[in-house]
């Protein structure tokens, strides 16, 4: 399965009372099937047989949950570069604050322009304000307030 921080998918054994066993590990109690689940708390509604095939089917259903998350997840290598840039600019701030100011002003200018472009492109691609807010870690209301003037005529 793909790697999304905070989202580890697994086939959760369904207990006789219908509750899901919240673990993917070895399971010894009686269970009546599998349902797809995720470490974030998400669980799929569809039940699969209590067989290895059923477990595989449940794991495959997790991709329905993970697909949109994967679309919103930046490539790992780029996250690493971004974190490194942040760390290096923080060091520069300590050593040469005026040089850091010059650099940060440059970053701010392209960051703002790219943010507007990314929001506009996401809206044109059909993304909701809720999805845009989720991608930015803010509420859909906050995203709409902040960007509607840039993206709507
Ligand atoms: Zn999840």
Short mmCIF file of C-alpha atoms and ligand atoms in Angstrom, two decimals:
data_model
loop_
_atom_site.label_atom_id
_atom_site.label_comp_id
_atom_site.label_asym_id
_atom_site.label_seq_id
_atom_site.Cartn_x
_atom_site.Cartn_y
_atom_site.Cartn_z
CA UNK A 1 0.00 0.00 0.00
CA UNK A 2 1.04 3.58 -0.55
CA UNK A 3 2.63 5.58 2.21
CA UNK A 4 0.58 8.51 3.51
CA UNK A 5 1.58 9.80 6.95
CA UNK A 6 -1.21 9.17 9.48
CA UNK A 7 -3.04 6.75 7.17
CA UNK A 8 -2.13 3.11 7.40
CA UNK A 9 -4.73 0.90 5.76
CA UNK A 10 -5.55 -2.62 6.90
CA UNK A 11 -8.17 -5.33 6.77
CA UNK A 12 -9.94 -5.08 10.14
CA UNK A 13 -11.45 -8.32 11.45
CA UNK A 14 -15.18 -7.90 12.15
CA UNK A 15 -16.17 -9.30 15.55
CA UNK A 16 -19.44 -11.26 16.01
CA UNK A 17 -21.13 -8.13 17.47
CA UNK A 18 -20.28 -6.19 14.29
CA UNK A 19 -17.51 -4.14 15.93
CA UNK A 20 -14.18 -3.87 14.13
CA UNK A 21 -11.00 -5.10 15.76
CA UNK A 22 -8.81 -2.00 15.56
CA UNK A 23 -5.61 -3.75 14.67
CA UNK A 24 -4.07 -5.42 11.67
CA UNK A 25 -1.89 -7.75 13.71
CA UNK A 26 -2.31 -11.36 14.67
CA UNK A 27 -5.88 -11.94 15.77
CA UNK A 28 -7.02 -14.98 17.72
CA UNK A 29 -10.64 -14.24 18.69
CA UNK A 30 -13.48 -15.44 16.46
CA UNK A 31 -14.38 -13.01 13.70
CA UNK A 32 -16.99 -13.08 10.97
CA UNK A 33 -15.37 -11.09 8.16
CA UNK A 34 -13.12 -8.23 7.16
CA UNK A 35 -13.76 -4.55 6.56
CA UNK A 36 -11.28 -2.00 5.26
CA UNK A 37 -10.05 0.39 7.95
CA UNK A 38 -7.39 3.04 8.37
CA UNK A 39 -5.22 4.14 11.29
CA UNK A 40 -6.87 7.59 11.06
CA UNK A 41 -10.18 6.06 12.21
CA UNK A 42 -11.82 5.68 8.80
CA UNK A 43 -13.67 2.40 8.18
CA UNK A 44 -15.40 1.12 5.07
CA UNK A 45 -19.01 -0.07 5.28
CA UNK A 46 -18.61 -3.12 3.05
CA UNK A 47 -17.96 -6.50 4.70
CA UNK A 48 -15.83 -9.21 3.09
CA UNK A 49 -15.56 -12.94 3.87
CA UNK A 50 -13.28 -14.05 6.76
CA UNK A 51 -10.79 -15.55 4.33
CA UNK A 52 -7.39 -14.45 2.97
CA UNK A 53 -9.23 -13.35 -0.20
CA UNK A 54 -11.64 -11.32 1.94
CA UNK A 55 -8.71 -9.65 3.68
CA UNK A 56 -7.22 -8.77 0.29
CA UNK A 57 -10.55 -7.35 -0.93
CA UNK A 58 -10.82 -5.21 2.22
CA UNK A 59 -7.28 -3.91 1.77
CA UNK A 60 -8.09 -3.01 -1.83
CA UNK A 61 -11.11 -0.98 -0.63
CA UNK A 62 -8.75 1.21 1.40
CA UNK A 63 -7.56 2.75 -1.87
CA UNK A 64 -11.00 4.44 -2.14
CA UNK A 65 -10.16 6.28 1.07
CA UNK A 66 -6.50 6.84 0.20
CA UNK A 67 -6.94 7.91 -3.44
CA UNK A 68 -8.05 11.49 -2.73
CA UNK A 69 -5.45 11.75 0.05
CA UNK A 70 -2.72 10.67 -2.34
CA UNK A 71 -3.81 13.32 -4.84
CA UNK A 72 -3.44 15.98 -2.13
CA UNK A 73 -0.12 14.64 -0.82
CA UNK A 74 2.99 16.37 -2.21
CA UNK A 75 5.81 14.12 -3.43
CA UNK A 76 8.06 13.02 -0.59
CA UNK A 77 11.27 14.26 -2.24
CA UNK A 78 9.75 17.74 -2.51
CA UNK A 79 8.68 17.74 1.15
CA UNK A 80 12.27 16.82 2.06
CA UNK A 81 13.61 19.73 -0.02
CA UNK A 82 11.09 22.14 1.50
CA UNK A 83 12.01 21.08 5.03
CA UNK A 84 15.70 21.44 4.20
CA UNK A 85 15.16 24.94 2.79
CA UNK A 86 13.28 25.93 5.95
CA UNK A 87 16.09 24.62 8.13
CA UNK A 88 18.79 26.37 6.10
CA UNK A 89 16.95 29.70 6.09
CA UNK A 90 16.49 29.36 9.86
CA UNK A 91 20.27 28.93 10.16
CA UNK A 92 20.86 31.93 7.89
CA UNK A 93 18.50 33.98 10.06
CA UNK A 94 20.74 33.27 13.04
CA UNK A 95 23.98 34.06 11.18
CA UNK A 96 23.03 36.83 8.71
CA UNK A 97 19.52 38.14 9.42
CA UNK A 98 19.55 40.75 6.62
CA UNK A 99 20.50 38.09 4.07
CA UNK A 100 17.70 35.90 5.43
CA UNK A 101 15.25 38.81 5.03
CA UNK A 102 16.22 39.25 1.38
CA UNK A 103 15.76 35.55 0.72
CA UNK A 104 12.49 35.31 2.66
CA UNK A 105 11.05 38.26 0.72
CA UNK A 106 11.89 36.47 -2.52
CA UNK A 107 10.28 33.27 -1.29
CA UNK A 108 7.20 35.17 -0.13
CA UNK A 109 6.70 36.77 -3.53
CA UNK A 110 6.72 33.51 -5.48
CA UNK A 111 4.95 31.60 -2.72
CA UNK A 112 1.94 33.97 -2.80
CA UNK A 113 1.72 33.87 -6.59
CA UNK A 114 1.98 30.07 -6.65
CA UNK A 115 -0.59 29.70 -3.88
CA UNK A 116 -3.13 31.72 -5.90
CA UNK A 117 -2.32 29.69 -9.00
CA UNK A 118 -2.66 26.37 -7.15
CA UNK A 119 -6.03 27.37 -5.66
CA UNK A 120 -7.31 28.55 -9.05
CA UNK A 121 -6.11 25.34 -10.73
CA UNK A 122 -7.67 23.20 -8.00
CA UNK A 123 -11.00 25.05 -8.39
CA UNK A 124 -10.87 24.68 -12.18
CA UNK A 125 -10.17 20.98 -11.66
CA UNK A 126 -13.34 20.65 -9.60
CA UNK A 127 -11.90 20.76 -6.06
CA UNK A 128 -14.33 21.94 -3.37
CA UNK A 129 -13.45 24.65 -0.84
CA UNK A 130 -13.49 21.90 1.74
CA UNK A 131 -10.80 19.94 -0.16
CA UNK A 132 -8.73 23.10 -0.62
CA UNK A 133 -9.04 23.88 3.08
CA UNK A 134 -8.03 20.31 3.97
CA UNK A 135 -4.98 20.52 1.70
CA UNK A 136 -3.90 23.74 3.45
CA UNK A 137 -4.83 22.68 6.98
CA UNK A 138 -7.50 25.39 7.31
CA UNK A 139 -11.32 25.35 7.33
CA UNK A 140 -13.30 25.51 4.10
CA UNK A 141 -14.71 28.85 5.24
CA UNK A 142 -11.22 30.26 5.79
CA UNK A 143 -10.09 28.99 2.37
CA UNK A 144 -13.13 30.49 0.67
CA UNK A 145 -12.75 33.85 2.45
CA UNK A 146 -9.08 34.05 1.59
CA UNK A 147 -9.16 33.04 -2.08
CA UNK A 148 -12.61 33.61 -3.57
CA UNK A 149 -11.65 37.08 -4.84
CA UNK A 150 -8.70 35.58 -6.75
CA UNK A 151 -10.55 32.64 -8.24
CA UNK A 152 -14.08 33.86 -9.02
CA UNK A 153 -15.05 36.55 -11.48
ZN1 LIG B 1 -6.95 7.31 6.80
#
